[in-house]
């Protein structure tokens, strides 16, 4: 695709006359309407005016490029006018604008952005602008653009030539919409650096994502960084370096001045705060294990608010129902009372997003934004147990997308989905790398999400039945074990609850426990419930008394696990288990096993299928039940102290 594919003859009006900035806007919008680019003229004008309210889009030197992204745009395109006498468009240099292009961009596509950025770069050349001013017809106007584009971007140049190392100055450019100013500032700074003899590389944070990204090595070796941006950019990587922060307009109009400040040592040293420093990763040297951990923690950190917020609301539902005297109602405990019901189900709604968010942001860490949708869908399939057969049955029964309760893969399935989704999207990127560079905009918003989501749905639909078979085998094994030893079964069930915290082992144990209540074997549910309560409490104890084992984010959320554990919300331990499964999960399993054994020895029974400590009032030997819970939690915390490595050096130093 070329620039003239976006600029139609009917969207060009040469040597026109407009009295004011608003007249110019109306003229350019009318040309867009004439070219068939708009669905709603008024809505598009509102978007243009909203962008102008953020700052004039006049560049200076007689050029203005009003632009906006809006759902009112039918087809991405350009309109253009030349105004011999110029119009006051609020340019930073005070000059009237006599060449005006208006960019109409839809919300759901970035295919046009690279083409449009080319035009912005070309407008920085005075000879090109002079030729446009002298054009007599629309055909001549288009010919000038086409000739210059062919000269500056020859078709045989398949990919941008890699720039040599050793940039003295680096820059990051970004404007609110990421369409025009972003690329113009980058071009102006790079050209000025070349002219002044200071090699400069500019990273563009445009609407299509960051391009020409600065590497750690380049940042370490440069003399300073220019941030020409009107929106937030990632700053932590520049800790300790001279940095100039300015507007994107200054990047366009004052590139030499900004560069000279860096050269003269007049830039201030930037100091990142502690949270920013924690987010830094050495991408170029990190090991495979470190990369896996980084991807995992990206999912865990995004999942934490859902675990905490949803879990606490569910706990409040249990508390209100207990106060209302409903602790012994069985399957509706937590939402029997009307007030409890509202709070409980809001919490459940937040909690239901926990696993999809985990898998989505693991995939996003691996494959960037294109991985989000496939990862999210993979997590939904893991949480709901969707299989090929369940989907077919849902269609046949008229119930739509249905899941199989025997094929829910839970926490482990979500982890699997996140990593597989990221890998799938990365493979798709390689598979479609042959496509022309002009198609780069459509791949991340259409091709990768479309094919990635389809493939992840099929993969998880194929994996979930296997886990369903595992559930069946576990249930059968528990049935046979139950007739052998009450103590042994209590230990096994409690241990299973801490094994995968929502996965097949946990699910099999819980289903077995709830089924046993109907048969009158309420001692089984006592072991199941306490096995699920110990992991969060053990972790909460560890974060309280052994802070050097946890990072700052984990320490902040640690105390909430006291409440989650007491409410029988095992999932509160998932983020901690995910960050260090080989040490956290065994520690929790040992703690739960001890607690489960004690419930059997003490003869504790529990007729309620959930609710944690709020149901202890209806249990036999409630005080001994509390003793078992404390003992198992302390043992789990001690195991964590023995197995986990110190990760918080600041706490250790204190």
XYZ file of C-alpha atoms in Angstrom:
654
model
C 0.000 0.000 0.000
C 1.208 3.506 -0.854
C 0.301 6.961 0.365
C -1.754 7.674 -2.750
C -3.896 4.643 -1.868
C -5.123 6.622 1.151
C -5.359 10.013 -0.550
C -8.038 10.164 -3.255
C -8.284 12.920 -5.845
C -11.714 13.929 -4.604
C -10.202 14.511 -1.126
C -7.801 17.187 -2.453
C -8.577 20.861 -2.963
C -5.752 23.152 -4.113
C -5.382 26.917 -3.841
C -8.469 27.262 -1.690
C -9.305 30.048 0.718
C -10.269 29.603 4.363
C -10.556 32.398 6.893
C -10.156 30.572 10.203
C -8.917 27.355 11.746
C -12.501 26.104 12.101
C -13.143 26.822 8.411
C -10.084 24.757 7.522
C -11.294 21.875 9.693
C -14.750 21.980 8.112
C -13.213 22.032 4.612
C -10.971 19.021 5.304
C -13.821 17.061 6.892
C -16.063 17.824 3.916
C -13.385 16.391 1.603
C -13.261 13.234 3.729
C -17.032 12.947 3.424
C -16.794 13.449 -0.329
C -14.237 10.654 -0.561
C -16.525 8.294 1.396
C -14.174 7.949 4.375
C -16.690 8.788 7.124
C -19.733 7.174 8.688
C -20.689 10.135 10.892
C -19.396 13.612 10.035
C -20.435 15.217 13.328
C -18.861 12.497 15.460
C -15.622 12.731 13.511
C -15.546 16.521 13.911
C -15.959 16.072 17.664
C -12.942 13.741 17.656
C -10.868 16.265 15.679
C -11.807 19.115 18.015
C -11.053 16.958 21.056
C -7.564 16.318 19.668
C -7.049 20.017 18.956
C -8.053 20.772 22.544
C -4.971 18.815 23.656
C -2.752 21.143 21.607
C -2.618 22.498 18.073
C -1.640 19.974 15.394
C 0.093 22.703 13.410
C 3.728 21.649 13.012
C 5.183 24.951 11.902
C 6.874 25.997 8.656
C 3.415 26.276 7.077
C 2.323 22.692 7.817
C -0.643 21.448 9.857
C -1.735 17.837 10.253
C -5.037 17.569 12.179
C -5.837 13.945 12.960
C -8.044 11.699 15.071
C -8.961 8.060 15.629
C -12.717 7.553 15.797
C -15.397 4.930 15.385
C -17.011 7.338 12.936
C -14.292 6.591 10.356
C -15.369 4.097 7.711
C -12.106 3.902 5.759
C -8.649 5.170 6.793
C -7.683 8.058 4.612
C -6.290 11.532 4.030
C -7.713 14.815 2.853
C -5.553 17.744 1.812
C -5.789 21.441 0.981
C -3.323 24.139 0.043
C -4.082 27.707 1.121
C -1.940 30.292 -0.720
C -2.554 33.027 1.852
C -2.336 30.599 4.757
C -4.561 30.308 7.805
C -3.759 30.887 11.469
C -3.760 27.332 12.865
C -1.930 28.105 16.110
C 1.486 26.974 14.909
C 4.320 27.108 17.477
C 6.414 29.333 15.174
C 3.529 31.791 14.739
C 3.387 31.303 10.964
C 0.206 30.664 9.010
C -0.340 27.128 7.700
C -0.670 26.752 3.931
C -0.386 22.950 3.552
C -2.919 20.983 5.574
C -3.470 17.238 5.656
C -6.213 15.676 7.785
C -5.834 12.050 8.889
C -8.958 9.950 9.475
C -8.113 6.765 11.376
C -10.537 4.045 12.557
C -10.336 2.620 16.070
C -9.817 -0.992 15.027
C -6.872 -1.001 12.689
C -3.262 0.138 12.324
C -2.572 -0.875 8.705
C -2.515 2.760 7.590
C -0.241 4.080 10.319
C 3.094 3.262 8.742
C 1.991 4.749 5.427
C 0.814 7.893 7.176
C 4.036 8.153 9.145
C 5.919 8.170 5.851
C 4.015 11.238 4.755
C 4.782 12.991 8.034
C 8.476 12.328 7.547
C 8.394 13.585 3.943
C 6.712 16.827 5.045
C 9.835 17.641 7.028
C 11.701 18.298 3.746
C 11.316 21.911 2.504
C 11.778 20.981 -1.181
C 8.926 18.490 -1.016
C 6.611 21.041 0.618
C 7.546 23.675 -1.963
C 6.613 21.262 -4.747
C 3.227 20.587 -3.112
C 2.555 24.323 -2.820
C 3.226 24.731 -6.527
C 0.964 21.890 -7.686
C -1.785 23.055 -10.077
C -3.959 19.912 -10.149
C -4.835 17.040 -7.861
C -3.085 14.637 -10.233
C 0.115 16.681 -10.043
C -0.209 16.835 -6.244
C -0.492 13.044 -6.055
C 2.359 12.583 -8.519
C 4.691 14.665 -6.357
C 3.837 12.538 -3.318
C 4.200 9.274 -5.233
C 7.575 10.263 -6.711
C 8.974 11.327 -3.350
C 7.748 8.161 -1.653
C 9.367 5.995 -4.328
C 12.603 7.918 -3.863
C 12.609 7.767 -0.072
C 11.117 4.279 0.300
C 12.141 2.212 -2.756
C 10.203 -1.031 -3.167
C 13.349 -3.156 -3.307
C 14.219 -2.098 0.238
C 12.534 -5.044 1.930
C 13.522 -4.184 5.456
C 15.064 -1.296 7.266
C 18.838 -1.529 7.385
C 20.082 -2.139 10.900
C 21.681 0.931 12.387
C 25.195 0.713 13.664
C 25.967 0.581 17.368
C 27.349 3.542 19.224
C 24.496 6.049 19.375
C 25.636 9.034 21.428
C 22.095 10.235 21.992
C 18.827 8.315 22.293
C 15.252 9.578 22.098
C 11.712 8.398 22.740
C 8.851 10.123 20.923
C 5.121 9.772 21.611
C 1.992 11.840 21.075
C -1.514 11.180 22.483
C -2.822 9.473 19.334
C 0.491 8.095 18.090
C -0.212 8.910 14.460
C 1.651 11.961 13.179
C 3.713 13.888 15.718
C 5.342 10.726 17.058
C 7.044 9.924 13.751
C 7.771 13.508 12.776
C 9.604 14.146 16.052
C 11.650 10.967 15.603
C 12.598 11.964 12.057
C 13.474 15.537 13.080
C 15.698 14.369 15.940
C 17.489 11.731 13.859
C 18.108 14.169 10.998
C 19.353 16.835 13.393
C 21.664 14.331 15.065
C 23.058 13.301 11.698
C 23.554 16.934 10.695
C 25.302 17.831 13.966
C 27.517 14.732 13.910
C 25.918 13.009 16.909
C 24.461 9.592 15.974
C 20.915 9.424 17.362
C 18.351 6.646 17.579
C 14.680 7.414 18.261
C 12.145 4.932 19.648
C 8.588 5.675 18.495
C 5.685 4.828 20.814
C 2.984 5.038 18.164
C -0.518 3.669 17.945
C 0.816 0.439 16.457
C 3.092 -0.143 19.463
C 6.702 0.714 20.236
C 9.087 0.536 17.284
C 12.880 0.862 17.031
C 13.057 -0.032 20.735
C 16.124 1.134 22.662
C 18.267 -1.726 23.959
C 19.875 -1.959 27.389
C 23.342 -1.772 25.845
C 22.473 1.363 23.878
C 21.067 3.038 26.991
C 24.167 2.189 29.027
C 26.558 3.573 26.388
C 24.722 6.753 25.340
C 25.451 10.276 26.591
C 21.808 11.059 27.311
C 18.172 10.544 26.370
C 15.579 12.960 24.990
C 11.963 12.147 25.923
C 9.804 14.105 23.467
C 6.405 12.836 24.535
C 2.927 14.031 25.464
C 1.997 10.761 27.166
C 3.634 8.386 29.638
C 6.536 6.248 28.461
C 8.535 3.583 30.288
C 11.148 5.530 32.261
C 12.662 3.044 34.734
C 15.215 1.845 32.166
C 16.806 5.322 32.140
C 17.703 5.310 35.841
C 20.990 7.139 36.399
C 21.203 8.604 32.875
C 20.964 12.274 31.799
C 17.404 12.805 30.582
C 15.555 15.735 29.000
C 11.760 15.535 29.136
C 9.901 17.807 26.751
C 6.841 17.945 24.493
C 6.652 16.089 21.211
C 6.239 19.462 19.477
C 9.647 20.575 20.752
C 11.072 17.360 19.374
C 9.848 18.473 15.952
C 10.705 22.161 16.164
C 13.768 22.288 18.431
C 15.750 19.098 17.784
C 19.160 20.829 17.548
C 18.573 22.695 20.810
C 17.620 19.496 22.644
C 20.608 17.600 21.277
C 22.975 20.418 22.212
C 21.742 20.322 25.828
C 22.694 16.652 26.038
C 26.089 17.328 24.448
C 26.780 20.252 26.810
C 25.905 18.153 29.860
C 22.912 20.321 30.805
C 20.468 17.424 31.199
C 19.418 16.360 34.697
C 20.135 12.849 35.949
C 16.954 10.784 36.106
C 16.361 8.670 39.219
C 13.717 5.941 39.072
C 11.760 5.112 42.215
C 11.939 1.683 43.848
C 8.883 0.266 42.082
C 10.224 1.337 38.687
C 13.595 -0.265 39.415
C 11.928 -3.547 40.362
C 10.316 -3.680 36.909
C 13.661 -3.632 35.090
C 14.880 -6.846 33.490
C 18.109 -7.534 31.644
C 16.506 -8.814 28.439
C 19.816 -9.355 26.713
C 21.484 -11.549 29.339
C 18.684 -13.243 31.297
C 18.615 -17.021 31.358
C 15.802 -19.204 30.082
C 14.660 -19.831 33.652
C 14.631 -16.101 34.367
C 12.534 -15.454 31.266
C 10.007 -18.107 32.314
C 9.864 -16.589 35.793
C 9.369 -13.093 34.355
C 6.476 -14.253 32.160
C 4.944 -16.115 35.087
C 5.184 -13.123 37.405
C 3.583 -10.861 34.817
C 0.508 -13.110 34.962
C 0.626 -13.400 38.750
C 0.915 -9.635 39.351
C -2.110 -8.933 37.155
C -4.065 -11.763 38.793
C -3.491 -10.605 42.385
C -6.176 -7.858 42.473
C -8.802 -10.357 41.321
C -7.768 -12.865 43.996
C -7.684 -10.288 46.763
C -10.745 -8.226 45.798
C -12.941 -11.171 44.879
C -11.792 -13.303 47.799
C -12.450 -10.649 50.433
C -15.958 -9.994 49.073
C -16.742 -13.720 49.199
C -15.480 -13.780 52.782
C -17.832 -10.941 53.674
C -20.684 -12.988 52.226
C -19.781 -15.884 54.551
C -19.497 -13.526 57.505
C -22.909 -11.944 56.916
C -24.562 -15.341 56.462
C -22.965 -16.574 59.695
C -24.221 -13.535 61.608
C -27.672 -14.164 60.089
C -27.604 -17.736 61.447
C -27.243 -19.500 58.099
C -23.977 -21.361 58.728
C -25.697 -24.737 58.521
C -27.693 -24.255 55.301
C -25.367 -26.362 53.161
C -24.945 -25.532 49.490
C -26.233 -21.960 49.667
C -24.056 -20.816 52.566
C -22.583 -17.399 51.795
C -25.527 -16.258 49.707
C -28.630 -17.246 51.667
C -29.139 -13.825 53.228
C -30.043 -11.182 50.556
C -27.253 -8.789 51.585
C -24.749 -11.628 51.737
C -25.893 -12.819 48.323
C -25.199 -9.480 46.609
C -21.713 -9.197 48.085
C -20.919 -12.893 47.549
C -21.812 -12.905 43.855
C -19.942 -9.683 43.112
C -16.905 -11.352 44.638
C -17.526 -14.516 42.641
C -17.711 -12.472 39.431
C -14.289 -10.948 40.147
C -12.920 -14.321 41.204
C -14.111 -15.947 37.982
C -11.697 -13.738 36.025
C -8.680 -14.825 38.051
C -7.491 -17.735 35.901
C -8.226 -16.101 32.508
C -6.270 -13.010 33.618
C -3.367 -15.185 34.766
C -3.079 -16.962 31.423
C -3.746 -13.795 29.397
C -0.908 -11.817 30.944
C 1.541 -14.708 30.810
C 0.820 -14.842 27.076
C 1.066 -11.051 26.807
C 4.496 -11.107 28.451
C 5.707 -13.649 25.894
C 4.054 -12.320 22.738
C 3.133 -8.709 23.610
C -0.445 -7.456 23.089
C -1.315 -9.996 20.336
C -1.019 -12.725 22.985
C -3.696 -11.249 25.270
C -6.807 -12.588 23.557
C -5.539 -16.158 22.904
C -4.244 -16.305 26.490
C -7.522 -15.057 27.919
C -9.560 -17.576 25.919
C -7.199 -20.378 26.976
C -7.754 -19.404 30.614
C -11.537 -19.342 30.153
C -11.408 -22.852 28.679
C -9.240 -24.042 31.591
C -11.553 -22.506 34.201
C -14.765 -23.844 32.664
C -13.645 -27.213 31.316
C -14.729 -26.608 27.717
C -14.185 -29.589 25.439
C -15.067 -30.318 21.835
C -17.843 -32.653 22.992
C -19.233 -30.203 25.562
C -19.426 -27.476 22.913
C -21.212 -29.807 20.483
C -23.604 -30.885 23.235
C -24.230 -27.234 24.123
C -25.181 -26.423 20.536
C -27.443 -29.457 20.258
C -29.195 -28.676 23.543
C -29.531 -24.966 22.796
C -27.479 -24.000 25.858
C -24.652 -22.416 23.856
C -21.070 -22.710 25.043
C -21.079 -25.274 27.826
C -18.328 -26.695 29.988
C -17.777 -30.164 31.387
C -17.439 -30.107 35.178
C -15.245 -33.200 34.941
C -12.762 -31.477 32.618
C -11.925 -28.296 34.562
C -8.125 -27.949 34.521
C -8.031 -24.949 36.879
C -4.795 -23.319 37.995
C -2.416 -25.693 36.239
C -4.489 -25.535 33.077
C -4.364 -21.738 33.129
C -0.576 -21.800 33.505
C -0.355 -24.203 30.592
C -2.713 -22.056 28.508
C -0.727 -18.873 29.172
C 2.615 -20.266 28.079
C 1.193 -22.168 25.110
C -0.764 -19.110 23.921
C 2.385 -16.991 24.024
C 4.365 -19.607 22.128
C 1.584 -20.043 19.551
C 1.481 -16.308 18.821
C 5.271 -16.149 18.562
C 5.170 -18.995 16.040
C 2.451 -17.158 14.104
C 4.702 -14.099 13.966
C 7.429 -16.181 12.383
C 4.976 -17.917 10.053
C 3.716 -14.575 8.705
C 7.056 -12.773 8.644
C 7.077 -13.088 4.848
C 4.248 -10.578 4.487
C 5.112 -7.065 3.238
C 6.143 -4.500 5.848
C 3.084 -2.434 4.906
C 0.951 -5.247 6.394
C 2.610 -5.001 9.831
C -0.335 -3.006 11.156
C -2.964 -5.636 10.360
C -1.089 -8.626 11.771
C -1.252 -7.763 15.510
C -4.898 -6.659 15.435
C -6.341 -9.281 13.083
C -4.178 -12.213 12.004
C -2.480 -13.101 15.313
C -5.553 -12.742 17.576
C -7.794 -14.549 15.082
C -5.588 -17.579 14.456
C -4.138 -17.591 17.981
C -7.572 -17.685 19.577
C -8.787 -20.427 17.266
C -5.730 -22.570 17.927
C -5.872 -22.031 21.710
C -9.544 -22.983 21.831
C -8.800 -26.204 19.981
C -5.716 -26.983 22.086
C -7.490 -26.477 25.415
C -10.583 -28.333 24.221
C -8.237 -31.243 23.474
C -6.305 -31.023 26.750
C -9.263 -30.681 29.124
C -10.724 -34.187 28.495
C -7.359 -35.690 29.466
C -7.534 -33.869 32.777
C -11.131 -35.052 33.102
C -9.895 -38.640 32.912
C -7.365 -37.808 35.614
C -10.188 -36.541 37.826
C -12.084 -39.798 37.351
C -9.037 -41.886 38.216
C -8.416 -39.810 41.336
C -12.020 -40.138 42.478
C -11.923 -43.928 41.996
C -8.649 -44.102 43.905
C -10.110 -42.146 46.795
C -13.155 -44.429 46.918
C -10.932 -47.480 47.320
C -8.714 -45.718 49.864
C -11.697 -44.697 51.999
C -12.473 -48.253 52.902
C -8.898 -48.880 54.062
C -7.872 -46.190 56.487
C -9.676 -43.163 57.888
C -6.406 -41.510 58.987
C -4.655 -42.172 55.686
C -7.607 -40.873 53.653
C -7.741 -37.674 55.734
C -4.032 -37.056 55.074
C -4.360 -37.771 51.343
C -7.428 -35.555 50.888
C -5.920 -32.628 52.807
C -2.692 -32.955 50.837
C -4.556 -33.019 47.535
C -6.326 -29.767 48.412
C -2.909 -28.070 48.624
C -1.430 -29.739 45.558
C -2.791 -27.593 42.724
C -5.266 -25.244 44.472
C -8.149 -25.482 42.017
C -6.786 -28.029 39.565
C -7.694 -31.699 39.121
C -6.253 -32.911 42.442
C -7.949 -30.172 44.439
C -11.197 -30.626 42.518
C -11.244 -34.398 42.957
C -10.707 -34.111 46.707
C -13.389 -31.441 47.124
C -15.975 -33.307 45.034
C -15.255 -36.470 47.020
C -15.718 -34.552 50.278
C -19.023 -32.934 49.277
C -20.362 -36.260 48.014
C -19.430 -37.900 51.321
C -21.580 -35.382 53.239
C -24.677 -36.825 51.561
C -23.660 -40.284 52.795
C -23.201 -39.020 56.348
C -19.377 -39.202 56.333
C -18.880 -35.621 57.493
C -15.382 -36.351 58.859
C -14.161 -36.442 55.236
C -15.256 -32.858 54.602
C -13.452 -31.757 57.769
C -10.143 -32.978 56.321
C -10.913 -31.508 52.895
C -11.796 -28.074 54.218
C -8.827 -27.750 56.536
C -6.529 -28.936 53.756
C -7.711 -26.019 51.663
C -7.473 -23.507 54.522
C -3.855 -24.183 55.497
C -1.959 -22.960 52.332
C -3.102 -19.287 52.439
C -2.634 -19.060 56.199
C 0.822 -20.680 56.038
C 1.843 -18.143 53.409
C 0.362 -15.270 55.420
C 2.377 -16.403 58.467
C 5.520 -16.588 56.364
C 5.029 -13.112 54.891
C 4.464 -11.768 58.421
C 7.358 -13.423 60.250
C 9.803 -14.283 57.466
C 9.717 -11.264 55.160
C 13.079 -11.923 53.504
C 11.552 -14.856 51.613
C 9.144 -12.639 49.618
C 9.297 -9.652 47.288
C 7.564 -6.350 48.038
C 4.435 -7.097 46.048
C 3.986 -10.454 47.773
C 4.514 -8.890 51.191
C 1.834 -6.265 50.519
C -0.793 -8.901 49.708
C 0.338 -11.437 52.320
C -1.920 -10.402 55.229
C -5.042 -10.788 53.067
C -4.334 -14.527 53.010
C -5.224 -14.782 56.698
C -8.789 -13.886 55.779
C -8.810 -16.040 52.643
C -7.484 -19.059 54.495
C -10.028 -18.670 57.275
C -12.749 -18.494 54.605
C -11.547 -21.671 52.839
C -10.386 -19.739 49.761
C -7.329 -21.776 48.816
C -6.821 -19.706 45.671
C -5.286 -16.937 47.788
C -2.107 -19.026 47.736
C -2.011 -19.375 43.945
C 0.094 -16.259 43.178
C 2.709 -17.359 45.705
C 2.687 -20.939 44.478
C 2.977 -19.765 40.887
C 6.072 -17.673 41.636
C 7.957 -20.588 43.256
C 5.986 -23.832 42.815
C 8.812 -26.247 43.630
C 9.122 -24.862 47.164
C 5.759 -23.334 48.009
C 3.516 -26.221 46.947
C 5.421 -28.960 48.873
C 5.472 -26.730 51.969
C 1.720 -26.229 51.768
C 1.149 -29.941 51.145
C 3.067 -30.885 54.290
C 1.165 -28.333 56.374
C -2.184 -29.526 55.027
C -1.246 -33.173 55.613
C -0.496 -32.445 59.279
C -3.796 -30.591 59.691
C -5.734 -33.365 57.940
C -4.165 -36.024 60.155
C -5.085 -34.088 63.304
C -8.746 -33.746 62.265
C -8.913 -37.518 61.969
C -7.170 -38.056 65.314
C -9.419 -35.494 67.040
C -12.584 -36.978 65.486
C -13.662 -33.665 63.921
C -16.679 -33.647 61.592
C -17.976 -30.894 59.295
C -21.447 -30.980 57.692
C -20.924 -27.773 55.634
C -19.267 -27.980 52.179
C -17.611 -24.547 52.369
C -17.291 -21.413 54.469
C -14.148 -22.143 56.469
C -14.064 -20.829 60.026
C -17.566 -19.395 59.666
C -18.926 -22.966 59.683
C -16.855 -24.211 62.628
C -19.843 -23.463 64.870
C -21.727 -26.415 63.339
C -18.746 -28.820 63.496
C -18.016 -31.416 66.164
C -15.038 -30.434 68.373
C -14.654 -26.901 66.921
C -11.840 -25.944 69.306
C -9.814 -28.992 68.300
C -10.514 -28.068 64.676
C -8.902 -24.670 65.358
C -5.924 -26.403 66.979
C -5.468 -28.577 63.874
C -5.670 -25.516 61.632
C -3.063 -23.615 63.657
C -0.728 -26.603 63.808
C -0.900 -27.279 60.057
C -0.435 -23.610 59.187
C 2.607 -23.265 61.458
C 4.156 -26.398 59.992
C 3.576 -25.040 56.472
C 5.191 -21.710 57.412
C 8.202 -23.510 58.919
C 8.588 -25.573 55.740
C 8.580 -22.358 53.715
C 11.313 -20.989 55.983
C 13.402 -24.085 55.317
C 12.821 -24.480 51.582
C 12.431 -20.984 50.147
C 15.444 -18.867 49.220
C 15.834 -15.305 50.420
C 14.648 -12.929 47.695
C 14.284 -9.604 49.572
C 17.801 -8.353 50.288
C 16.551 -5.048 51.722
C 14.569 -6.819 54.457
C 17.466 -9.160 55.121
C 19.828 -6.234 55.600
C 17.559 -4.721 58.209
